[in-house]
mmCIF file of C-alpha atoms in Angstrom:
data_model
loop_
_atom_site.group_PDB
_atom_site.id
_atom_site.type_symbol
_atom_site.label_atom_id
_atom_site.label_comp_id
_atom_site.label_asym_id
_atom_site.label_seq_id
_atom_site.Cartn_x
_atom_site.Cartn_y
_atom_site.Cartn_z
ATOM 1 C CA UNK U 53 -29.329 -16.402 -13.848
ATOM 2 C CA UNK U 54 -30.769 -12.794 -12.993
ATOM 3 C CA UNK U 55 -28.994 -10.356 -14.178
ATOM 4 C CA UNK U 56 -27.576 -8.719 -10.419
ATOM 5 C CA UNK U 57 -25.967 -12.791 -10.447
ATOM 6 C CA UNK U 58 -24.328 -12.413 -14.273
ATOM 7 C CA UNK U 59 -22.461 -8.166 -13.035
ATOM 8 C CA UNK U 60 -21.204 -10.653 -9.996
ATOM 9 C CA UNK U 61 -19.840 -13.160 -12.105
ATOM 10 C CA UNK U 62 -18.920 -10.381 -14.949
ATOM 11 C CA UNK U 63 -17.388 -8.253 -11.775
ATOM 12 C CA UNK U 64 -15.213 -10.815 -10.461
ATOM 13 C CA UNK U 65 -13.676 -12.191 -13.079
ATOM 14 C CA UNK U 66 -12.588 -8.553 -13.853
ATOM 15 C CA UNK U 67 -10.747 -8.815 -10.673
ATOM 16 C CA UNK U 68 -8.987 -11.523 -11.368
ATOM 17 C CA UNK U 69 -8.304 -11.148 -14.914
ATOM 18 C CA UNK U 70 -7.214 -7.659 -14.948
ATOM 19 C CA UNK U 71 -3.825 -7.933 -12.941
ATOM 20 C CA UNK U 72 -3.251 -10.957 -14.271
ATOM 21 C CA UNK U 73 -3.415 -8.632 -17.896
ATOM 22 C CA UNK U 74 -1.524 -5.625 -16.324
ATOM 23 C CA UNK U 75 1.125 -7.683 -14.502
ATOM 24 C CA UNK U 76 1.993 -9.858 -17.973
ATOM 25 C CA UNK U 77 2.176 -6.187 -19.980
ATOM 26 C CA UNK U 78 4.339 -3.947 -17.490
ATOM 27 C CA UNK U 79 7.317 -6.942 -18.923
ATOM 28 C CA UNK U 80 7.250 -4.986 -22.333
ATOM 29 C CA UNK U 81 7.036 -1.518 -20.798
ATOM 30 C CA UNK U 82 10.662 0.076 -20.318
ATOM 31 C CA UNK U 83 13.149 1.180 -22.214
ATOM 32 C CA UNK U 84 15.186 -1.706 -22.902
ATOM 33 C CA UNK U 85 13.047 -3.735 -25.569
ATOM 34 C CA UNK U 86 11.335 -6.770 -24.666
ATOM 35 C CA UNK U 87 9.039 -8.963 -27.671
ATOM 36 C CA UNK U 88 6.047 -11.346 -25.148
ATOM 37 C CA UNK U 89 7.725 -13.894 -26.551
ATOM 38 C CA UNK U 90 11.532 -12.612 -25.382
ATOM 39 C CA UNK U 91 9.076 -12.558 -22.120
ATOM 40 C CA UNK U 92 6.968 -15.775 -22.327
ATOM 41 C CA UNK U 93 9.674 -17.832 -23.867
ATOM 42 C CA UNK U 94 12.293 -16.041 -20.167
ATOM 43 C CA UNK U 95 10.203 -17.037 -17.807
ATOM 44 C CA UNK U 96 8.809 -20.483 -18.986
ATOM 45 C CA UNK U 97 12.176 -21.880 -19.266
ATOM 46 C CA UNK U 98 13.338 -21.361 -15.426
ATOM 47 C CA UNK U 99 11.300 -24.097 -14.586
ATOM 48 C CA UNK U 100 11.403 -25.576 -18.323
ATOM 49 C CA UNK U 101 13.974 -27.525 -19.734
ATOM 50 C CA UNK U 102 13.985 -25.811 -23.242
ATOM 51 C CA UNK U 103 16.699 -24.326 -25.773
ATOM 52 C CA UNK U 104 16.287 -21.147 -26.581
ATOM 53 C CA UNK U 105 18.406 -18.289 -27.694
ATOM 54 C CA UNK U 106 17.645 -15.513 -25.865
ATOM 55 C CA UNK U 107 20.935 -13.319 -24.395
ATOM 56 C CA UNK U 108 21.449 -13.049 -21.216
ATOM 57 C CA UNK U 109 20.423 -9.100 -20.899
ATOM 58 C CA UNK U 110 16.581 -9.959 -21.561
ATOM 59 C CA UNK U 111 16.881 -11.940 -18.696
ATOM 60 C CA UNK U 112 18.874 -9.858 -16.376
ATOM 61 C CA UNK U 113 15.646 -7.259 -17.641
ATOM 62 C CA UNK U 114 13.254 -9.637 -16.707
ATOM 63 C CA UNK U 115 14.405 -11.452 -13.913
ATOM 64 C CA UNK U 116 17.063 -8.303 -12.051
ATOM 65 C CA UNK U 117 14.469 -5.447 -13.325
ATOM 66 C CA UNK U 118 11.128 -5.929 -14.178
ATOM 67 C CA UNK U 119 9.750 -8.852 -12.652
ATOM 68 C CA UNK U 120 11.279 -7.516 -8.688
ATOM 69 C CA UNK U 121 9.587 -3.793 -9.748
ATOM 70 C CA UNK U 122 6.650 -5.309 -10.892
ATOM 71 C CA UNK U 123 5.826 -7.337 -8.442
ATOM 72 C CA UNK U 124 7.078 -4.630 -5.363
ATOM 73 C CA UNK U 125 4.592 -1.916 -6.650
ATOM 74 C CA UNK U 126 1.559 -5.040 -6.785
ATOM 75 C CA UNK U 127 2.725 -5.856 -3.438
ATOM 76 C CA UNK U 128 2.282 -1.777 -1.985
ATOM 77 C CA UNK U 129 -0.837 -0.840 -3.955
ATOM 78 C CA UNK U 130 -2.186 -3.851 -2.727
ATOM 79 C CA UNK U 131 -0.957 -3.289 1.036
ATOM 80 C CA UNK U 132 -2.202 0.077 1.125
ATOM 81 C CA UNK U 133 -5.392 0.295 -0.269
ATOM 82 C CA UNK U 134 -6.912 -3.126 2.264
ATOM 83 C CA UNK U 135 -4.822 -1.453 4.838
ATOM 84 C CA UNK U 136 -7.264 1.940 3.997
ATOM 85 C CA UNK U 137 -10.496 0.051 3.494
ATOM 86 C CA UNK U 138 -9.699 -1.841 6.859
ATOM 87 C CA UNK U 139 -8.935 1.866 8.661
ATOM 88 C CA UNK U 140 -12.139 3.213 6.836
ATOM 89 C CA UNK U 141 -14.283 0.084 9.049
ATOM 90 C CA UNK U 142 -12.221 -0.104 11.566
ATOM 91 C CA UNK U 143 -13.011 3.887 12.204
ATOM 92 C CA UNK U 144 -16.371 3.971 10.897
ATOM 93 C CA UNK U 145 -14.581 6.677 9.007
ATOM 94 C CA UNK U 146 -14.692 7.999 5.087
ATOM 95 C CA UNK U 147 -12.098 10.259 5.243
ATOM 96 C CA UNK U 148 -9.332 7.495 6.968
ATOM 97 C CA UNK U 149 -6.110 6.353 5.139
ATOM 98 C CA UNK U 150 -3.121 4.129 6.707
ATOM 99 C CA UNK U 151 -0.852 7.910 7.372
ATOM 100 C CA UNK U 152 -3.770 8.693 10.522
ATOM 101 C CA UNK U 153 -1.829 6.765 13.128
ATOM 102 C CA UNK U 154 1.975 7.957 11.425
ATOM 103 C CA UNK U 155 2.600 5.412 10.176
ATOM 104 C CA UNK U 156 4.472 6.861 6.866
ATOM 105 C CA UNK U 157 5.843 9.937 9.224
ATOM 106 C CA UNK U 158 7.106 7.429 11.257
ATOM 107 C CA UNK U 159 8.624 5.373 8.238
ATOM 108 C CA UNK U 160 9.602 8.378 6.439
ATOM 109 C CA UNK U 161 11.610 10.079 9.784
ATOM 110 C CA UNK U 162 13.846 6.282 9.926
ATOM 111 C CA UNK U 163 14.678 6.434 6.367
ATOM 112 C CA UNK U 164 15.267 10.402 6.750
ATOM 113 C CA UNK U 165 17.666 9.145 9.678
ATOM 114 C CA UNK U 166 19.596 6.254 7.333
ATOM 115 C CA UNK U 167 20.074 7.803 5.459
ATOM 116 C CA UNK U 168 21.809 10.638 6.808
ATOM 117 C CA UNK U 169 24.434 8.254 8.307
ATOM 118 C CA UNK U 170 25.036 6.862 5.542
ATOM 119 C CA UNK U 171 22.884 3.003 5.578
ATOM 120 C CA UNK U 172 22.838 0.410 3.550
ATOM 121 C CA UNK U 173 19.739 0.615 1.449
ATOM 122 C CA UNK U 174 18.576 -2.902 2.936
ATOM 123 C CA UNK U 175 19.575 -1.632 6.424
ATOM 124 C CA UNK U 176 16.964 2.411 4.905
ATOM 125 C CA UNK U 177 14.110 -0.627 4.499
ATOM 126 C CA UNK U 178 14.939 -2.226 7.732
ATOM 127 C CA UNK U 179 14.806 1.356 9.992
ATOM 128 C CA UNK U 180 11.727 2.631 8.262
ATOM 129 C CA UNK U 181 10.044 -0.213 8.815
ATOM 130 C CA UNK U 182 11.276 -0.152 13.138
ATOM 131 C CA UNK U 183 9.969 3.568 12.996
ATOM 132 C CA UNK U 184 7.214 2.806 11.640
ATOM 133 C CA UNK U 185 6.159 0.347 14.605
ATOM 134 C CA UNK U 186 7.593 2.523 16.940
ATOM 135 C CA UNK U 187 4.922 5.236 15.664
ATOM 136 C CA UNK U 188 2.266 3.474 15.917
ATOM 137 C CA UNK U 189 3.254 2.075 19.084
ATOM 138 C CA UNK U 190 3.383 5.536 20.780
ATOM 139 C CA UNK U 191 0.099 6.557 19.506
ATOM 140 C CA UNK U 192 -1.776 3.153 21.443
ATOM 141 C CA UNK U 193 0.368 4.428 24.771
ATOM 142 C CA UNK U 194 -1.328 7.881 23.964
ATOM 143 C CA UNK U 195 -4.530 6.694 23.867
ATOM 144 C CA UNK U 196 -3.585 4.698 26.488
ATOM 145 C CA UNK U 197 -2.952 7.409 28.672
ATOM 146 C CA UNK U 198 -6.269 9.745 28.597
ATOM 147 C CA UNK U 199 -9.671 9.202 29.551
ATOM 148 C CA UNK U 200 -12.620 9.438 26.981
ATOM 149 C CA UNK U 201 -13.656 8.105 23.822
ATOM 150 C CA UNK U 202 -9.721 5.119 22.601
ATOM 151 C CA UNK U 203 -10.680 6.063 18.937
ATOM 152 C CA UNK U 204 -11.261 9.009 19.134
ATOM 153 C CA UNK U 205 -8.361 9.501 21.008
ATOM 154 C CA UNK U 206 -6.380 6.619 19.155
ATOM 155 C CA UNK U 207 -6.851 9.243 15.922
ATOM 156 C CA UNK U 208 -5.735 12.228 17.472
ATOM 157 C CA UNK U 209 -3.082 10.429 19.179
ATOM 158 C CA UNK U 210 -2.735 9.869 15.546
ATOM 159 C CA UNK U 211 -2.836 13.175 14.292
ATOM 160 C CA UNK U 212 0.325 14.190 17.007
ATOM 161 C CA UNK U 213 2.730 11.739 16.633
ATOM 162 C CA UNK U 214 2.191 12.172 12.599
ATOM 163 C CA UNK U 215 2.610 15.660 13.146
ATOM 164 C CA UNK U 216 6.232 15.067 16.133
ATOM 165 C CA UNK U 217 7.305 12.377 13.296
ATOM 166 C CA UNK U 218 7.933 14.784 10.177
ATOM 167 C CA UNK U 219 8.632 17.383 12.744
ATOM 168 C CA UNK U 220 11.999 15.071 13.164
ATOM 169 C CA UNK U 221 12.296 14.948 9.245
ATOM 170 C CA UNK U 222 11.977 18.390 8.920
ATOM 171 C CA UNK U 223 15.234 19.053 11.376
ATOM 172 C CA UNK U 224 17.101 15.549 9.879
ATOM 173 C CA UNK U 225 16.608 18.205 5.802
ATOM 174 C CA UNK U 226 18.231 20.354 7.805
ATOM 175 C CA UNK U 227 20.922 19.424 8.677
ATOM 176 C CA UNK U 228 21.593 17.124 6.069
ATOM 177 C CA UNK U 229 24.078 17.816 3.131
ATOM 178 C CA UNK U 230 23.262 20.207 0.587
ATOM 179 C CA UNK U 231 25.116 18.208 -2.263
ATOM 180 C CA UNK U 232 24.958 14.678 -1.399
ATOM 181 C CA UNK U 233 21.771 13.528 0.993
ATOM 182 C CA UNK U 234 19.193 15.688 1.001
ATOM 183 C CA UNK U 235 18.040 15.126 -2.205
ATOM 184 C CA UNK U 236 18.096 11.379 -1.451
ATOM 185 C CA UNK U 237 15.825 11.892 1.533
ATOM 186 C CA UNK U 238 13.721 13.908 -0.375
ATOM 187 C CA UNK U 239 13.606 11.406 -3.299
ATOM 188 C CA UNK U 240 13.082 8.565 -0.796
ATOM 189 C CA UNK U 241 10.011 11.084 0.276
ATOM 190 C CA UNK U 242 8.567 11.607 -2.608
ATOM 191 C CA UNK U 243 7.882 8.204 -3.066
ATOM 192 C CA UNK U 244 10.055 6.144 -5.413
ATOM 193 C CA UNK U 245 10.918 2.074 -6.537
ATOM 194 C CA UNK U 246 13.863 2.481 -8.631
ATOM 195 C CA UNK U 247 15.981 1.193 -6.063
ATOM 196 C CA UNK U 248 13.707 -2.186 -5.446
ATOM 197 C CA UNK U 249 15.447 -5.806 -6.137
ATOM 198 C CA UNK U 250 14.447 -9.024 -5.242
ATOM 199 C CA UNK U 251 16.256 -8.646 -1.462
ATOM 200 C CA UNK U 252 13.755 -5.799 -0.735
ATOM 201 C CA UNK U 253 10.569 -7.876 -2.181
ATOM 202 C CA UNK U 254 11.780 -10.822 0.259
ATOM 203 C CA UNK U 255 11.892 -9.036 3.306
ATOM 204 C CA UNK U 256 8.717 -7.602 3.416
ATOM 205 C CA UNK U 257 6.659 -11.202 1.818
ATOM 206 C CA UNK U 258 6.440 -12.617 5.164
ATOM 207 C CA UNK U 259 4.552 -8.902 7.339
ATOM 208 C CA UNK U 260 2.755 -8.993 4.500
ATOM 209 C CA UNK U 261 1.418 -12.179 3.506
ATOM 210 C CA UNK U 262 0.333 -12.241 7.871
ATOM 211 C CA UNK U 263 -1.177 -9.079 7.171
ATOM 212 C CA UNK U 264 -3.491 -9.861 4.654
ATOM 213 C CA UNK U 265 -4.510 -13.665 6.030
ATOM 214 C CA UNK U 266 -5.678 -12.503 8.653
ATOM 215 C CA UNK U 267 -7.894 -8.794 7.175
ATOM 216 C CA UNK U 268 -8.985 -11.406 4.823
ATOM 217 C CA UNK U 269 -9.634 -14.171 7.063
ATOM 218 C CA UNK U 270 -11.298 -11.065 9.433
ATOM 219 C CA UNK U 271 -13.523 -9.192 6.942
ATOM 220 C CA UNK U 272 -16.627 -10.594 7.438
ATOM 221 C CA UNK U 273 -16.229 -9.222 11.631
ATOM 222 C CA UNK U 274 -15.270 -6.002 9.853
ATOM 223 C CA UNK U 275 -18.662 -6.180 8.517
ATOM 224 C CA UNK U 276 -20.165 -6.162 12.387
ATOM 225 C CA UNK U 277 -17.269 -3.811 13.744
ATOM 226 C CA UNK U 278 -18.691 -1.254 11.197
ATOM 227 C CA UNK U 279 -22.491 -1.104 12.088
ATOM 228 C CA UNK U 280 -21.282 0.518 15.915
ATOM 229 C CA UNK U 281 -19.778 -0.490 19.168
ATOM 230 C CA UNK U 282 -22.865 -1.443 20.791
ATOM 231 C CA UNK U 283 -24.441 -3.213 17.591
ATOM 232 C CA UNK U 284 -21.268 -5.599 17.540
ATOM 233 C CA UNK U 285 -20.733 -6.014 20.801
ATOM 234 C CA UNK U 286 -24.671 -7.212 21.355
ATOM 235 C CA UNK U 287 -23.931 -9.833 18.939
ATOM 236 C CA UNK U 288 -20.495 -11.004 20.982
ATOM 237 C CA UNK U 289 -18.326 -9.327 19.098
ATOM 238 C CA UNK U 290 -15.077 -7.947 21.558
ATOM 239 C CA UNK U 291 -14.978 -4.441 19.937
ATOM 240 C CA UNK U 292 -11.634 -3.413 21.423
ATOM 241 C CA UNK U 293 -9.585 -6.502 21.089
ATOM 242 C CA UNK U 294 -10.733 -6.262 17.094
ATOM 243 C CA UNK U 295 -9.586 -2.777 16.778
ATOM 244 C CA UNK U 296 -6.174 -3.686 17.643
ATOM 245 C CA UNK U 297 -5.740 -6.865 15.210
ATOM 246 C CA UNK U 298 -6.938 -4.871 12.895
ATOM 247 C CA UNK U 299 -4.662 -1.905 13.489
ATOM 248 C CA UNK U 300 -1.202 -4.165 14.256
ATOM 249 C CA UNK U 301 -1.927 -5.747 10.625
ATOM 250 C CA UNK U 302 -2.362 -2.637 9.068
ATOM 251 C CA UNK U 303 0.726 -0.527 10.368
ATOM 252 C CA UNK U 304 2.395 -4.213 9.637
ATOM 253 C CA UNK U 305 1.776 -3.559 5.812
ATOM 254 C CA UNK U 306 2.144 -0.185 5.863
ATOM 255 C CA UNK U 307 5.529 -0.012 7.442
ATOM 256 C CA UNK U 308 6.733 -2.848 5.121
ATOM 257 C CA UNK U 309 5.276 -0.916 1.731
ATOM 258 C CA UNK U 310 6.982 2.415 2.950
ATOM 259 C CA UNK U 311 10.221 0.532 3.875
ATOM 260 C CA UNK U 312 10.942 -0.477 0.419
ATOM 261 C CA UNK U 313 8.365 2.699 -1.848
ATOM 262 C CA UNK U 314 9.011 5.359 0.332
ATOM 263 C CA UNK U 315 5.997 7.968 1.156
ATOM 264 C CA UNK U 316 3.472 7.341 -1.159
ATOM 265 C CA UNK U 317 -0.032 9.135 -0.698
ATOM 266 C CA UNK U 318 -3.681 8.792 -1.282
ATOM 267 C CA UNK U 319 -4.155 5.033 -3.126
ATOM 268 C CA UNK U 320 -4.915 3.633 0.475
ATOM 269 C CA UNK U 321 -7.943 6.675 0.853
ATOM 270 C CA UNK U 322 -8.909 6.551 -2.478
ATOM 271 C CA UNK U 323 -8.806 3.094 -4.234
ATOM 272 C CA UNK U 324 -11.865 2.112 -1.126
ATOM 273 C CA UNK U 325 -13.496 4.472 -2.070
ATOM 274 C CA UNK U 326 -13.892 3.325 -5.769
ATOM 275 C CA UNK U 327 -14.294 -0.386 -4.829
ATOM 276 C CA UNK U 328 -16.955 0.973 -2.337
ATOM 277 C CA UNK U 329 -18.409 1.927 -5.989
ATOM 278 C CA UNK U 330 -17.280 -1.212 -8.217
ATOM 279 C CA UNK U 331 -18.504 -4.101 -4.712
ATOM 280 C CA UNK U 332 -20.272 -2.333 -2.609
ATOM 281 C CA UNK U 333 -19.974 -1.203 1.404
ATOM 282 C CA UNK U 334 -19.631 -5.818 1.936
ATOM 283 C CA UNK U 335 -16.302 -6.115 3.836
ATOM 284 C CA UNK U 336 -16.564 -9.675 2.657
ATOM 285 C CA UNK U 337 -15.963 -7.844 -1.219
ATOM 286 C CA UNK U 338 -14.633 -4.777 -1.038
ATOM 287 C CA UNK U 339 -11.288 -6.368 1.027
ATOM 288 C CA UNK U 340 -10.419 -8.356 -1.976
ATOM 289 C CA UNK U 341 -11.839 -5.335 -4.406
ATOM 290 C CA UNK U 342 -9.416 -3.093 -1.944
ATOM 291 C CA UNK U 343 -5.836 -5.455 -3.101
ATOM 292 C CA UNK U 344 -7.141 -6.008 -6.990
ATOM 293 C CA UNK U 345 -7.635 -2.511 -7.606
ATOM 294 C CA UNK U 346 -5.369 -1.855 -5.592
ATOM 295 C CA UNK U 347 -2.116 -3.599 -6.824
ATOM 296 C CA UNK U 348 -3.612 -2.841 -10.617
ATOM 297 C CA UNK U 349 -3.275 1.341 -10.007
ATOM 298 C CA UNK U 350 0.467 1.595 -8.526
ATOM 299 C CA UNK U 351 1.409 -0.196 -11.736
ATOM 300 C CA UNK U 352 -0.254 1.170 -13.644
ATOM 301 C CA UNK U 353 0.958 4.268 -12.291
ATOM 302 C CA UNK U 354 4.923 2.682 -11.637
ATOM 303 C CA UNK U 355 4.883 2.047 -15.172
ATOM 304 C CA UNK U 356 3.969 5.691 -15.928
ATOM 305 C CA UNK U 357 6.627 7.231 -13.603
ATOM 306 C CA UNK U 358 9.851 5.466 -15.311
ATOM 307 C CA UNK U 359 8.605 5.558 -18.944
ATOM 308 C CA UNK U 360 7.046 8.913 -19.530
ATOM 309 C CA UNK U 361 10.242 10.935 -19.223
ATOM 310 C CA UNK U 362 13.219 10.450 -19.580
ATOM 311 C CA UNK U 363 14.221 11.145 -16.018
ATOM 312 C CA UNK U 364 11.635 9.151 -13.533
ATOM 313 C CA UNK U 365 9.062 10.279 -12.194
ATOM 314 C CA UNK U 366 7.849 10.205 -8.675
ATOM 315 C CA UNK U 367 5.228 7.818 -7.514
ATOM 316 C CA UNK U 368 4.101 10.649 -5.042
ATOM 317 C CA UNK U 369 3.553 13.214 -7.118
ATOM 318 C CA UNK U 370 1.424 10.874 -9.958
ATOM 319 C CA UNK U 371 -1.067 9.197 -7.327
ATOM 320 C CA UNK U 372 -1.102 13.116 -5.617
ATOM 321 C CA UNK U 373 -2.011 14.838 -8.892
ATOM 322 C CA UNK U 374 -4.639 11.553 -9.275
ATOM 323 C CA UNK U 375 -5.936 11.315 -5.792
ATOM 324 C CA UNK U 376 -6.527 14.959 -5.010
ATOM 325 C CA UNK U 377 -9.423 15.759 -7.871
ATOM 326 C CA UNK U 378 -11.347 12.264 -6.796
ATOM 327 C CA UNK U 379 -10.540 13.908 -3.453
ATOM 328 C CA UNK U 380 -12.962 16.833 -4.630
ATOM 329 C CA UNK U 381 -15.197 14.098 -6.682
ATOM 330 C CA UNK U 382 -16.181 12.397 -3.001
ATOM 331 C CA UNK U 383 -16.396 15.496 -1.694
ATOM 332 C CA UNK U 384 -19.405 16.680 -4.427
ATOM 333 C CA UNK U 385 -20.606 13.430 -4.477
ATOM 334 C CA UNK U 386 -21.149 13.577 -0.645
ATOM 335 C CA UNK U 387 -19.501 9.958 -0.013
ATOM 336 C CA UNK U 388 -22.956 8.060 -1.048
ATOM 337 C CA UNK U 389 -22.233 4.349 -1.288
ATOM 338 C CA UNK U 390 -20.602 4.271 2.164
ATOM 339 C CA UNK U 391 -23.052 2.505 3.720
#
C-alpha cells in the first residue's frame, strides 16, 4: 500500500470520526455539569430498559437543551458548507458563497418582519424560510428578464435582490420599538442557536435531507460543470438544467439553516476552501468533506459562544472574526488548489 493510499484512508477516517467525537464532547460543555457516564446512560436508557439513578434535570439538559442545539449547529454548518462548495463549483468562482443569490438577506427580512409583528418562534422560522425562497425566485426571474450571460445576470441579480432586502431590513429596524423589538431583531440577525429546540430541528429535516441527497448524487456532474460550459456540453451535460437544480438545492439548504440560526456569514465561503486544501478540488470528495468540516466547525464555534462568557456571544461575530483573516490568507495565497 503506497503513501498516497494510506494518506487518503487516514483523511477519510479523520473526517468520519472527528464529527462523532466533537458531537459527544459537546454534551459535556455547558454551565450545568454533566459527566460522560451521565450522558451515556441518559442516551442509552431511552432505547434500552435499564435502571438508572439519574435526575430528571440531567435528562432535560441532555435531551431537551443540548441535543437539539448540537444537532442544529451541525446541520447548519454542514448545510452552509456544502451549499458554498456547490455554488463555487457551479459558478466556477472561488469567491461565491450562499449569500450571493440574496438568500440570507431575504430570510433575514422575513425573520425581522415576523419579529416586528410579534409572531411565534416557529412562525419566525417559517417566515424566514419563505422569504429566503422568495429572494432566490426574484433573482432567477430577474436573470431571465435580461439578455446576456445567464449566470452573470443571476449573480448580478442576486447582489441587487440582496441589497433590496437589506434595505427592507433597515426599514423594519427603523420603525421597530427600540426598547423591545429592535434588540430582538438585531440579535437574531447576528446569528444564534439559543432558541433552537426539537421542533425547530424537525421543521428543517425534510428540506435538508432533500438538499443533501440531491447534491451528493450530483457531485460527479459538478466536476464536469466546473470544467466550463463548452466542455460540459460536449460531454452531453445540460448545463442550464443542472445549474438550476443545484441552485434550488442550495437555496433549500441555506433557507432552512438561516431560518433557525439567523444570518451566519463566512461559513459557506471559508469551509469549502479548507476542505479543498485537504481533499482537493474533486467534488466527489469535496462535498462530503465540506459537510464533515462544516458541521465540526460550527459546533465548536457554538460551544465557545455559549460557554466563553457569562453572556452568550452571537455566532455571526465569531465566524466573522475567524472568516475575515482566513479570507485575507486566501487572497495572499492566490487561490492555489482551486483547479
